[in-house]
C-alpha cells in the first residue's frame, strides 16, 4: 500500500511539474506574442506618423515644361509625377499602379488629362494636350479624376505644367482662369506673356484685385495705374509720359522676378492707330523648352515604338493590290504574303511582265506558296488558308524566311484586307492576332468589323491595353468604358444610357477615322 502511495505521489508531482511548465511556457509565448504585436503596432504607428509628416511638410511648388516632366516616370529611382489639368501630382506612393511595368505607367511623366478624360491608352490621346473636343461625359470623367487625385488620394501637388504658346491678343482672352479647362491665367506685359497661375492666382484669378488683367495685355493699364477698359482694349504704349514709362518698367521687373515668361510679343508699332487684334502675334518661347518646341518630342515615332514606319504603310484591297502588277513601268510591283504587302520592284526582272514570276505580281501568294502551286490560278485567287496542313504551313514559313532575308530586304508597304467579310461572334474569335495564320486582328463595333492589325496592334494585340477586344464585339465594352468580361460576353446595346451611346459614337468615329472597315458582324448563331 505504501509503495502504491509513493508511486502515486511521484506521478502527481511529475504531472504538477508538467502543468506548471506548460503554464509558464504559454505565458512566455503569450508575452512574446504580445511584445511582437506591440512592436508591430509601434512600427505601423511610426510609419503612419512619418507619412503624415511627409504629407504635411511644406512643398515648394514649381513649374514643369512637358520636357522637364518626362523624367519623373519612376524609372531609375525617380519619383512619379502625373499632371491632370496641368496640376502636377506626386503619385510615387502608388508605384504599384503607375510605376515601370505597371498598368498605368504610360500616364507617368506627362499631362494625362485627355487620356484620362477619354479613358484611353491611345498614344495620340496621351501625346495631345487638346481638350476642346471633349464630350460632356469626358469632362465629367476628367473631373472625377481630379477629385480622385486631389481629395480621395490626397497626392502632393508639386507644381504646374508650363506650356509654350503662340497667341494673338484675341486668343489670349480665354486664359483668364475661368474660360479654359486648365484654369490657366496669363497676363501680357510689354509684349511678354507671363503665366501667373501658380504664384499669382490670388491677385489675377477670378477673385483677385487685378482680375481685369487676366487674359489681357495690361501694359498701358499698369503704366497709367488705371483699370479703365479703353486701356485694356488698346494696350499700346505709345504716348506714355516718362513717369508712366518708369512705372511700367518697375511693373515689368516685378513680373520678371516672380513669373515665368511663356511667350514673346511683337510690340505695337509706334503709332496711335490701333492695329488689328489678329496681327498682334505673341511668339511663344517657354522657359526651358528647346527651340524645336514640345511638338518635336515624338516626331520620330510613337513613344515605345521602334519606328514611325507604320504611318507610311497603308491598306490594300485585293482589287487595289492588283494594280501593282508591273504592267505600268512607272508603278512599283507589290505582292502579298500572309497579308503583309511587300515592294518587290527591285526584282522587276523576276516579277515584271517578262519575269518568271510575273503571275505573282499584284497578288496574295500565300496559299500558292504553301501548296507549291505558283502556277495554279485557283490557288493564287484564294485567300482561304483554313484547309492547309501543318506541313504546308511549314513550307510557307520556310519560304517566307528566305523571302525576308537580308539578300532581298523587300520593304513592307502595308497590309492586305478582305473587305467583304461576314462573321458571327463565334467566327470572329480566332481573329485575335494569334489564332489565325495571317495574324489578323479584327474588332467588332456596332455591327461593323474593323481590321486593326496595321495601325492598332500595339493596343489590340496580345500584349496591348485593349487586348481583350481582339476578336470580339467590343460595342458594349466601349460604350460602358469597361474591360470586364461580362460586357464582352454580352455586347448587346439595349440597356445603355444616352451618355453611353454618345461614348460609343465617339469610339465609332475614332475607328472609322483610323481603321479599315472589312465587313459586317452578324448576330450569334442560335444554339
Short mmCIF file of C-alpha atoms in Angstrom, two decimals:
data_model
loop_
_atom_site.label_atom_id
_atom_site.label_comp_id
_atom_site.label_asym_id
_atom_site.label_seq_id
_atom_site.Cartn_x
_atom_site.Cartn_y
_atom_site.Cartn_z
CA UNK A 1 0.00 0.00 0.00
CA UNK A 2 2.82 2.34 0.92
CA UNK A 3 4.54 1.57 -2.36
CA UNK A 4 1.35 2.43 -4.23
CA UNK A 5 1.07 5.80 -2.46
CA UNK A 6 4.70 6.58 -3.09
CA UNK A 7 4.25 5.85 -6.81
CA UNK A 8 1.07 7.94 -6.91
CA UNK A 9 2.79 10.85 -5.18
CA UNK A 10 5.62 10.60 -7.65
CA UNK A 11 3.21 10.65 -10.59
CA UNK A 12 1.32 13.54 -9.01
CA UNK A 13 4.48 15.59 -8.60
CA UNK A 14 5.53 14.86 -12.17
CA UNK A 15 2.10 15.84 -13.50
CA UNK A 16 2.07 19.02 -11.48
CA UNK A 17 5.51 19.87 -12.72
CA UNK A 18 4.48 19.35 -16.31
CA UNK A 19 1.38 21.50 -15.81
CA UNK A 20 3.39 24.30 -14.24
CA UNK A 21 5.91 24.13 -17.05
CA UNK A 22 3.13 24.24 -19.63
CA UNK A 23 1.55 27.26 -17.96
CA UNK A 24 4.89 29.02 -17.84
CA UNK A 25 5.54 28.18 -21.50
CA UNK A 26 2.14 29.52 -22.52
CA UNK A 27 2.70 32.70 -20.51
CA UNK A 28 6.13 33.07 -22.09
CA UNK A 29 4.77 32.53 -25.57
CA UNK A 30 1.90 34.94 -24.92
CA UNK A 31 4.34 37.50 -23.60
CA UNK A 32 6.47 37.13 -26.70
CA UNK A 33 3.39 37.39 -28.92
CA UNK A 34 2.22 40.47 -27.02
CA UNK A 35 5.66 42.02 -27.37
CA UNK A 36 5.77 41.23 -31.09
CA UNK A 37 2.29 42.65 -31.52
CA UNK A 38 3.26 45.78 -29.62
CA UNK A 39 6.39 46.20 -31.75
CA UNK A 40 4.33 45.77 -34.93
CA UNK A 41 1.82 48.33 -33.64
CA UNK A 42 4.56 50.81 -32.78
CA UNK A 43 6.18 50.30 -36.19
CA UNK A 44 2.87 50.82 -38.00
CA UNK A 45 2.15 53.90 -35.90
CA UNK A 46 5.61 55.28 -36.67
CA UNK A 47 5.07 54.70 -40.39
CA UNK A 48 1.71 56.47 -40.27
CA UNK A 49 3.19 59.41 -38.39
CA UNK A 50 6.08 59.61 -40.83
CA UNK A 51 3.65 59.52 -43.76
CA UNK A 52 1.51 62.21 -42.12
CA UNK A 53 4.58 64.36 -41.50
CA UNK A 54 5.66 63.87 -45.11
CA UNK A 55 2.24 64.94 -46.35
CA UNK A 56 2.15 67.96 -44.06
CA UNK A 57 5.66 69.05 -44.94
CA UNK A 58 5.55 72.26 -46.96
CA UNK A 59 6.07 71.64 -50.67
CA UNK A 60 7.84 74.16 -52.81
CA UNK A 61 5.71 74.00 -55.93
CA UNK A 62 7.30 74.77 -59.26
CA UNK A 63 6.64 74.84 -62.98
CA UNK A 64 7.48 71.91 -65.26
CA UNK A 65 7.67 72.13 -69.01
CA UNK A 66 6.40 68.94 -70.70
CA UNK A 67 10.04 68.04 -71.39
CA UNK A 68 11.04 68.57 -67.76
CA UNK A 69 8.13 66.42 -66.59
CA UNK A 70 9.12 63.41 -68.71
CA UNK A 71 11.96 62.08 -66.47
CA UNK A 72 9.60 61.85 -63.48
CA UNK A 73 8.24 58.49 -64.61
CA UNK A 74 9.52 56.28 -61.80
CA UNK A 75 12.44 54.90 -63.74
CA UNK A 76 16.00 54.96 -62.32
CA UNK A 77 14.67 55.70 -58.84
CA UNK A 78 12.87 58.88 -59.89
CA UNK A 79 9.58 59.90 -58.26
CA UNK A 80 6.42 59.51 -60.31
CA UNK A 81 4.60 62.68 -61.34
CA UNK A 82 1.34 62.85 -63.29
CA UNK A 83 -0.32 66.09 -64.38
CA UNK A 84 -4.10 66.45 -64.55
CA UNK A 85 -5.40 69.73 -65.96
CA UNK A 86 -1.82 71.00 -65.65
CA UNK A 87 -1.68 70.37 -61.88
CA UNK A 88 1.30 68.09 -61.22
CA UNK A 89 0.81 65.39 -58.56
CA UNK A 90 3.40 63.16 -56.91
CA UNK A 91 1.87 59.66 -57.11
CA UNK A 92 5.04 57.83 -56.08
CA UNK A 93 3.31 56.01 -53.22
CA UNK A 94 1.13 54.26 -55.81
CA UNK A 95 4.13 52.83 -57.63
CA UNK A 96 2.28 49.52 -57.96
CA UNK A 97 -0.17 51.33 -60.27
CA UNK A 98 1.97 53.94 -62.02
CA UNK A 99 5.49 52.52 -61.72
CA UNK A 100 7.54 50.92 -64.52
CA UNK A 101 5.89 47.80 -65.86
CA UNK A 102 2.54 48.51 -64.23
CA UNK A 103 -0.79 49.01 -65.98
CA UNK A 104 -0.94 52.80 -65.73
CA UNK A 105 2.76 53.58 -66.16
CA UNK A 106 2.12 55.19 -69.54
CA UNK A 107 0.48 58.13 -67.69
CA UNK A 108 3.67 58.78 -65.70
CA UNK A 109 5.79 61.81 -66.53
CA UNK A 110 3.14 63.58 -68.60
CA UNK A 111 -0.08 65.55 -68.51
CA UNK A 112 -2.60 62.73 -68.87
CA UNK A 113 -5.74 64.91 -68.93
CA UNK A 114 -7.05 63.94 -72.36
CA UNK A 115 -6.24 60.25 -71.94
CA UNK A 116 -7.91 60.11 -68.51
CA UNK A 117 -10.97 62.01 -69.74
CA UNK A 118 -11.45 59.54 -72.57
CA UNK A 119 -10.21 56.55 -70.55
CA UNK A 120 -7.87 55.98 -73.46
CA UNK A 121 -4.45 54.41 -73.76
CA UNK A 122 -4.11 55.54 -77.38
CA UNK A 123 -0.78 57.28 -77.97
CA UNK A 124 -2.46 60.15 -79.82
CA UNK A 125 -4.53 60.92 -76.71
CA UNK A 126 -1.52 60.59 -74.43
CA UNK A 127 0.51 62.98 -76.57
CA UNK A 128 -2.25 65.54 -77.12
CA UNK A 129 -2.98 68.49 -74.84
CA UNK A 130 -6.18 69.37 -76.73
CA UNK A 131 -9.32 69.29 -74.57
CA UNK A 132 -11.54 71.32 -76.88
CA UNK A 133 -13.46 68.34 -78.29
CA UNK A 134 -14.24 66.56 -75.02
CA UNK A 135 -17.82 65.46 -74.64
CA UNK A 136 -19.90 66.16 -71.54
CA UNK A 137 -19.17 62.69 -70.22
CA UNK A 138 -15.46 63.10 -70.95
CA UNK A 139 -15.43 66.28 -68.87
CA UNK A 140 -17.31 64.60 -66.03
CA UNK A 141 -14.85 61.70 -66.09
CA UNK A 142 -11.92 64.11 -66.01
CA UNK A 143 -13.35 65.95 -63.00
CA UNK A 144 -13.75 62.61 -61.24
CA UNK A 145 -10.03 62.01 -61.79
CA UNK A 146 -9.21 65.47 -60.43
CA UNK A 147 -11.21 64.68 -57.29
CA UNK A 148 -9.57 61.29 -57.00
CA UNK A 149 -6.07 62.76 -57.24
CA UNK A 150 -6.58 65.86 -55.10
CA UNK A 151 -9.13 64.73 -52.49
CA UNK A 152 -9.55 60.98 -52.11
CA UNK A 153 -5.87 60.08 -52.54
CA UNK A 154 -4.52 63.48 -51.48
CA UNK A 155 -1.48 63.19 -53.70
CA UNK A 156 1.00 66.00 -53.04
CA UNK A 157 0.63 68.80 -55.57
CA UNK A 158 4.18 69.67 -56.60
CA UNK A 159 3.53 72.26 -59.29
CA UNK A 160 2.04 73.07 -62.66
CA UNK A 161 2.79 72.39 -66.31
CA UNK A 162 4.27 75.34 -68.20
CA UNK A 163 3.45 75.44 -71.91
CA UNK A 164 4.76 77.28 -74.90
CA UNK A 165 2.09 79.45 -76.52
CA UNK A 166 1.83 81.37 -79.78
CA UNK A 167 -1.18 83.64 -79.25
CA UNK A 168 -2.80 86.73 -80.63
CA UNK A 169 -4.45 89.09 -78.16
CA UNK A 170 -7.80 87.63 -79.15
CA UNK A 171 -6.53 84.11 -78.45
CA UNK A 172 -5.15 85.29 -75.11
CA UNK A 173 -8.56 86.23 -73.71
CA UNK A 174 -9.74 82.74 -72.61
CA UNK A 175 -6.65 82.36 -70.41
CA UNK A 176 -8.31 84.24 -67.56
CA UNK A 177 -8.57 81.39 -65.06
CA UNK A 178 -12.19 80.67 -65.98
CA UNK A 179 -12.72 80.20 -69.71
CA UNK A 180 -10.16 77.45 -70.32
CA UNK A 181 -10.43 73.92 -68.88
CA UNK A 182 -6.98 74.02 -67.27
CA UNK A 183 -7.82 77.29 -65.43
CA UNK A 184 -4.62 78.91 -66.71
CA UNK A 185 -4.10 82.61 -66.03
CA UNK A 186 -1.88 84.55 -68.42
CA UNK A 187 -1.07 88.25 -68.24
CA UNK A 188 0.76 90.10 -71.03
CA UNK A 189 3.07 93.00 -70.16
CA UNK A 190 5.06 94.99 -72.69
CA UNK A 191 4.99 92.21 -75.28
CA UNK A 192 5.70 89.27 -72.94
CA UNK A 193 3.17 86.69 -71.76
CA UNK A 194 3.53 85.58 -68.14
CA UNK A 195 1.95 82.51 -66.57
CA UNK A 196 0.73 83.76 -63.19
CA UNK A 197 -1.38 80.69 -62.36
CA UNK A 198 0.98 79.21 -59.78
CA UNK A 199 2.02 82.25 -57.75
CA UNK A 200 -0.38 84.99 -58.82
CA UNK A 201 -3.85 83.47 -58.62
CA UNK A 202 -4.70 85.50 -55.51
CA UNK A 203 -4.04 88.69 -57.45
CA UNK A 204 -5.06 87.85 -61.04
CA UNK A 205 -7.52 85.00 -60.53
CA UNK A 206 -11.32 85.35 -60.66
CA UNK A 207 -11.43 86.74 -57.11
CA UNK A 208 -8.24 88.79 -57.24
CA UNK A 209 -7.85 92.53 -57.09
CA UNK A 210 -6.31 92.59 -60.59
CA UNK A 211 -8.69 90.07 -62.17
CA UNK A 212 -9.38 92.51 -65.05
CA UNK A 213 -5.81 91.90 -66.26
CA UNK A 214 -6.23 88.12 -66.61
CA UNK A 215 -6.10 87.07 -70.24
CA UNK A 216 -5.27 90.61 -71.32
CA UNK A 217 -2.32 92.82 -72.23
CA UNK A 218 -2.26 95.20 -69.29
CA UNK A 219 0.79 97.25 -70.32
CA UNK A 220 -0.97 100.59 -70.64
CA UNK A 221 -3.18 99.94 -67.61
CA UNK A 222 -0.14 99.30 -65.42
CA UNK A 223 1.72 102.28 -66.83
CA UNK A 224 -1.23 104.58 -66.17
CA UNK A 225 -2.29 102.75 -62.97
CA UNK A 226 -5.81 102.53 -64.34
CA UNK A 227 -8.44 99.82 -64.76
CA UNK A 228 -10.46 101.59 -67.44
CA UNK A 229 -11.49 99.34 -70.33
CA UNK A 230 -10.04 101.55 -73.03
CA UNK A 231 -6.51 100.88 -71.77
CA UNK A 232 -7.11 97.13 -71.76
CA UNK A 233 -8.81 97.20 -75.15
CA UNK A 234 -5.98 99.27 -76.63
CA UNK A 235 -2.80 98.35 -74.74
CA UNK A 236 -0.39 100.31 -76.92
CA UNK A 237 2.41 102.03 -75.01
CA UNK A 238 2.63 104.88 -77.49
CA UNK A 239 2.46 108.36 -75.97
CA UNK A 240 3.37 107.37 -72.42
CA UNK A 241 4.95 110.04 -70.28
CA UNK A 242 8.39 109.50 -68.81
CA UNK A 243 6.84 108.81 -65.42
CA UNK A 244 4.35 106.31 -66.87
CA UNK A 245 7.14 104.51 -68.74
CA UNK A 246 9.14 104.27 -65.50
CA UNK A 247 6.08 102.86 -63.71
CA UNK A 248 5.66 100.26 -66.46
CA UNK A 249 9.34 99.31 -66.21
CA UNK A 250 9.00 98.70 -62.47
CA UNK A 251 5.95 96.52 -63.01
CA UNK A 252 7.79 94.58 -65.68
CA UNK A 253 10.69 93.97 -63.29
CA UNK A 254 8.25 92.57 -60.71
CA UNK A 255 6.72 90.23 -63.27
CA UNK A 256 10.12 89.04 -64.45
CA UNK A 257 11.20 88.28 -60.89
CA UNK A 258 8.08 86.36 -59.96
CA UNK A 259 6.51 84.77 -63.03
CA UNK A 260 7.83 82.71 -65.95
CA UNK A 261 7.66 84.09 -69.47
CA UNK A 262 5.79 81.74 -71.80
CA UNK A 263 5.68 83.98 -74.84
CA UNK A 264 7.39 86.81 -76.66
CA UNK A 265 5.26 89.52 -78.21
CA UNK A 266 5.54 91.84 -81.15
CA UNK A 267 5.33 95.30 -79.62
CA UNK A 268 2.85 97.78 -81.07
CA UNK A 269 4.19 99.97 -83.83
CA UNK A 270 4.87 103.50 -82.64
CA UNK A 271 1.56 104.78 -83.89
CA UNK A 272 -1.68 105.96 -82.33
CA UNK A 273 -3.59 103.80 -84.83
CA UNK A 274 -4.78 100.58 -83.25
CA UNK A 275 -3.63 97.56 -85.29
CA UNK A 276 -5.95 94.61 -85.90
CA UNK A 277 -6.02 92.24 -82.94
CA UNK A 278 -5.06 89.21 -85.00
CA UNK A 279 -1.94 90.99 -86.22
CA UNK A 280 -0.54 91.27 -82.71
CA UNK A 281 1.19 87.90 -82.53
CA UNK A 282 2.67 86.81 -79.25
CA UNK A 283 5.52 84.46 -80.08
CA UNK A 284 5.79 81.52 -77.71
CA UNK A 285 9.14 80.70 -76.14
CA UNK A 286 8.58 78.70 -72.98
CA UNK A 287 11.19 78.67 -70.25
CA UNK A 288 13.30 75.54 -70.57
CA UNK A 289 11.74 74.50 -73.88
CA UNK A 290 14.13 73.59 -76.71
CA UNK A 291 13.88 75.72 -79.88
CA UNK A 292 12.21 72.87 -81.67
CA UNK A 293 9.34 73.05 -79.20
CA UNK A 294 7.44 70.31 -77.45
CA UNK A 295 5.70 69.27 -80.65
CA UNK A 296 9.00 67.83 -81.88
CA UNK A 297 9.35 65.45 -78.95
CA UNK A 298 7.87 62.39 -80.60
CA UNK A 299 8.24 63.28 -84.26
CA UNK A 300 10.49 60.28 -84.80
CA UNK A 301 7.78 57.85 -83.80
CA UNK A 302 5.40 56.92 -81.06
CA UNK A 303 6.93 56.58 -77.67
CA UNK A 304 7.57 52.93 -77.06
CA UNK A 305 7.67 52.01 -80.73
CA UNK A 306 10.77 51.33 -82.72
CA UNK A 307 9.87 53.39 -85.73
CA UNK A 308 7.22 55.51 -87.33
CA UNK A 309 7.25 53.37 -90.47
CA UNK A 310 3.68 52.29 -89.74
CA UNK A 311 2.45 55.77 -90.61
CA UNK A 312 3.62 55.38 -94.22
CA UNK A 313 2.08 51.92 -94.66
CA UNK A 314 -1.46 51.52 -95.98
CA UNK A 315 -4.26 49.05 -96.51
CA UNK A 316 -4.86 47.31 -99.84
CA UNK A 317 -7.95 45.50 -101.00
CA UNK A 318 -7.47 42.65 -103.47
CA UNK A 319 -8.55 44.97 -106.29
CA UNK A 320 -6.17 47.73 -105.23
CA UNK A 321 -3.25 45.32 -104.94
CA UNK A 322 -3.89 44.02 -108.46
CA UNK A 323 -3.00 47.43 -109.90
CA UNK A 324 0.61 46.98 -108.73
CA UNK A 325 1.40 44.12 -111.10
CA UNK A 326 4.25 45.69 -113.05
CA UNK A 327 2.31 46.36 -116.26
CA UNK A 328 2.91 50.07 -115.75
CA UNK A 329 6.66 50.59 -115.64
CA UNK A 330 6.16 53.73 -113.55
CA UNK A 331 4.31 51.81 -110.83
CA UNK A 332 6.02 49.61 -108.20
CA UNK A 333 5.39 45.88 -108.04
CA UNK A 334 3.75 44.54 -104.90
CA UNK A 335 2.97 41.03 -103.70
CA UNK A 336 1.26 39.88 -100.51
CA UNK A 337 2.39 37.07 -98.21
CA UNK A 338 0.30 36.32 -95.12
CA UNK A 339 -1.43 39.64 -95.86
CA UNK A 340 1.78 41.66 -95.49
CA UNK A 341 2.37 43.58 -98.72
CA UNK A 342 5.95 43.83 -99.99
CA UNK A 343 7.51 46.04 -102.63
CA UNK A 344 9.47 43.68 -104.92
CA UNK A 345 10.25 46.31 -107.55
CA UNK A 346 13.96 45.71 -107.01
CA UNK A 347 13.42 42.28 -108.58
CA UNK A 348 11.46 43.53 -111.59
CA UNK A 349 13.34 41.08 -113.79
CA UNK A 350 11.73 38.28 -111.77
CA UNK A 351 8.25 39.73 -111.05
CA UNK A 352 7.84 42.08 -114.02
CA UNK A 353 5.74 41.25 -117.11
CA UNK A 354 8.52 39.21 -118.71
CA UNK A 355 9.80 37.60 -115.50
CA UNK A 356 9.32 34.00 -114.48
CA UNK A 357 7.16 35.06 -111.51
CA UNK A 358 5.06 37.60 -113.42
CA UNK A 359 1.87 35.73 -112.47
CA UNK A 360 2.52 36.51 -108.80
CA UNK A 361 2.72 40.29 -109.16
CA UNK A 362 -0.18 42.19 -107.63
CA UNK A 363 -1.47 39.05 -105.90
CA UNK A 364 -1.61 37.41 -102.49
CA UNK A 365 0.58 34.37 -102.99
CA UNK A 366 0.25 32.82 -99.52
CA UNK A 367 -1.75 29.73 -100.42
CA UNK A 368 0.08 29.20 -103.70
CA UNK A 369 3.43 29.15 -101.88
CA UNK A 370 2.17 26.78 -99.18
CA UNK A 371 0.79 24.30 -101.73
CA UNK A 372 3.64 24.70 -104.23
CA UNK A 373 1.03 25.94 -106.67
CA UNK A 374 2.66 29.10 -108.00
CA UNK A 375 1.31 28.27 -111.46
CA UNK A 376 -2.15 27.36 -110.17
CA UNK A 377 -4.60 30.20 -110.83
CA UNK A 378 -7.11 28.72 -108.40
CA UNK A 379 -4.60 28.79 -105.55
CA UNK A 380 -3.50 32.31 -106.43
CA UNK A 381 -7.10 33.52 -106.39
CA UNK A 382 -7.88 32.10 -102.94
CA UNK A 383 -7.32 33.86 -99.61
CA UNK A 384 -8.65 30.92 -97.60
CA UNK A 385 -5.95 29.14 -95.59
CA UNK A 386 -8.26 27.03 -93.43
CA UNK A 387 -7.52 23.75 -95.23
CA UNK A 388 -3.72 23.96 -95.18
CA UNK A 389 -1.87 21.13 -93.46
CA UNK A 390 0.88 21.62 -90.84
CA UNK A 391 3.43 20.57 -93.46
CA UNK A 392 2.14 23.21 -95.87
CA UNK A 393 2.36 25.89 -93.17
CA UNK A 394 5.94 24.81 -92.54
CA UNK A 395 6.68 25.15 -96.27
CA UNK A 396 5.15 28.63 -96.19
CA UNK A 397 7.23 29.70 -93.18
CA UNK A 398 10.46 28.41 -94.72
CA UNK A 399 9.76 30.27 -97.96
CA UNK A 400 8.89 33.43 -96.04
CA UNK A 401 12.17 33.27 -94.10
CA UNK A 402 14.08 33.28 -97.38
CA UNK A 403 11.85 36.00 -98.80
CA UNK A 404 12.54 38.27 -95.81
CA UNK A 405 16.28 37.53 -95.67
CA UNK A 406 18.99 40.18 -95.96
CA UNK A 407 19.51 39.08 -99.56
CA UNK A 408 16.23 40.70 -100.60
CA UNK A 409 15.24 43.24 -97.90
CA UNK A 410 11.90 43.96 -99.54
CA UNK A 411 10.08 46.89 -97.94
CA UNK A 412 6.81 46.12 -96.18
CA UNK A 413 4.40 48.73 -97.53
CA UNK A 414 1.12 47.70 -95.93
CA UNK A 415 -1.50 45.05 -95.27
CA UNK A 416 -3.99 43.26 -97.48
CA UNK A 417 -7.56 43.37 -96.18
CA UNK A 418 -10.53 41.26 -97.16
CA UNK A 419 -13.25 43.88 -97.45
CA UNK A 420 -16.22 41.53 -97.74
CA UNK A 421 -16.25 39.54 -94.51
CA UNK A 422 -19.47 38.43 -92.83
CA UNK A 423 -18.79 36.88 -89.43
CA UNK A 424 -20.75 35.84 -86.37
CA UNK A 425 -19.26 36.48 -82.92
CA UNK A 426 -18.14 32.84 -82.88
CA UNK A 427 -16.45 33.19 -86.27
CA UNK A 428 -14.74 36.36 -85.06
CA UNK A 429 -12.99 34.79 -82.06
CA UNK A 430 -9.87 33.46 -83.87
CA UNK A 431 -9.10 36.90 -85.32
CA UNK A 432 -7.23 37.96 -82.20
CA UNK A 433 -3.76 38.26 -83.70
CA UNK A 434 -2.71 34.78 -82.65
CA UNK A 435 -5.21 32.10 -83.64
CA UNK A 436 -5.34 32.72 -87.38
CA UNK A 437 -2.47 32.14 -89.85
CA UNK A 438 -2.44 35.71 -91.14
CA UNK A 439 -2.23 37.09 -87.56
CA UNK A 440 -5.15 39.41 -88.30
CA UNK A 441 -6.72 41.43 -85.50
CA UNK A 442 -10.38 42.25 -86.02
CA UNK A 443 -12.63 44.17 -83.64
CA UNK A 444 -16.40 44.37 -83.98
CA UNK A 445 -18.14 47.64 -83.11
CA UNK A 446 -21.86 48.22 -83.59
CA UNK A 447 -22.20 45.57 -86.28
CA UNK A 448 -19.11 46.61 -88.24
CA UNK A 449 -15.81 44.72 -88.49
CA UNK A 450 -12.60 46.74 -88.32
CA UNK A 451 -9.13 45.43 -89.19
CA UNK A 452 -6.82 47.00 -86.60
CA UNK A 453 -3.76 44.90 -87.45
CA UNK A 454 -1.83 47.64 -89.22
CA UNK A 455 -2.42 50.67 -87.00
CA UNK A 456 -3.67 49.17 -83.76
CA UNK A 457 -1.68 46.03 -82.92
CA UNK A 458 0.13 47.78 -80.05
CA UNK A 459 -3.25 48.45 -78.43
CA UNK A 460 -5.36 45.46 -79.51
CA UNK A 461 -2.61 42.84 -79.83
CA UNK A 462 -1.95 40.13 -77.26
CA UNK A 463 0.05 42.46 -75.01
CA UNK A 464 -1.98 45.59 -75.73
CA UNK A 465 -4.06 47.52 -73.24
CA UNK A 466 -7.22 46.59 -75.16
CA UNK A 467 -6.10 43.06 -75.99
CA UNK A 468 -9.39 41.71 -74.62
CA UNK A 469 -11.24 43.36 -77.50
CA UNK A 470 -9.32 41.47 -80.21
CA UNK A 471 -11.59 39.01 -81.98
CA UNK A 472 -14.60 40.25 -80.04
CA UNK A 473 -17.63 42.50 -80.39
CA UNK A 474 -16.48 45.41 -78.21
CA UNK A 475 -19.61 47.55 -78.61
CA UNK A 476 -20.91 47.41 -75.05
CA UNK A 477 -17.43 47.42 -73.52
CA UNK A 478 -16.58 50.64 -75.36
CA UNK A 479 -19.92 52.25 -74.55
CA UNK A 480 -19.50 51.47 -70.84
CA UNK A 481 -15.73 52.07 -70.88
CA UNK A 482 -15.29 48.67 -69.26
CA UNK A 483 -12.76 45.88 -69.58
CA UNK A 484 -15.00 43.47 -67.66
CA UNK A 485 -15.61 40.12 -69.34
CA UNK A 486 -19.38 40.42 -68.96
CA UNK A 487 -19.53 43.40 -71.34
CA UNK A 488 -17.71 41.35 -73.98
CA UNK A 489 -19.73 38.21 -73.38
CA UNK A 490 -22.96 40.21 -73.74
CA UNK A 491 -22.26 43.03 -76.23
CA UNK A 492 -25.91 44.00 -76.68
CA UNK A 493 -26.71 47.70 -76.54
CA UNK A 494 -30.33 47.50 -75.44
CA UNK A 495 -29.80 48.89 -71.94
CA UNK A 496 -27.11 51.52 -72.47
CA UNK A 497 -27.78 55.09 -71.36
CA UNK A 498 -27.78 58.13 -73.70
CA UNK A 499 -24.39 59.11 -72.30
CA UNK A 500 -23.01 55.64 -73.03
CA UNK A 501 -24.47 55.87 -76.53
CA UNK A 502 -22.58 59.13 -77.00
CA UNK A 503 -19.38 57.48 -75.77
CA UNK A 504 -19.87 54.64 -78.24
CA UNK A 505 -20.49 57.10 -81.08
CA UNK A 506 -17.22 58.83 -80.22
CA UNK A 507 -15.40 55.49 -80.41
CA UNK A 508 -17.05 54.68 -83.74
CA UNK A 509 -15.81 57.97 -85.19
CA UNK A 510 -12.33 57.13 -84.00
CA UNK A 511 -12.43 53.65 -85.52
CA UNK A 512 -13.80 54.97 -88.80
CA UNK A 513 -11.01 57.51 -88.98
CA UNK A 514 -8.18 55.11 -88.20
CA UNK A 515 -9.00 51.52 -89.17
CA UNK A 516 -10.19 49.68 -92.27
CA UNK A 517 -13.80 48.51 -92.44
CA UNK A 518 -13.65 44.90 -93.64
CA UNK A 519 -17.19 43.62 -93.27
CA UNK A 520 -20.25 43.06 -91.14
CA UNK A 521 -20.72 41.37 -87.79
CA UNK A 522 -23.95 39.40 -87.71
CA UNK A 523 -25.89 38.03 -84.76
CA UNK A 524 -24.73 34.92 -82.96
CA UNK A 525 -25.93 31.57 -84.22
CA UNK A 526 -28.71 30.01 -82.21
CA UNK A 527 -27.65 27.04 -80.16
#
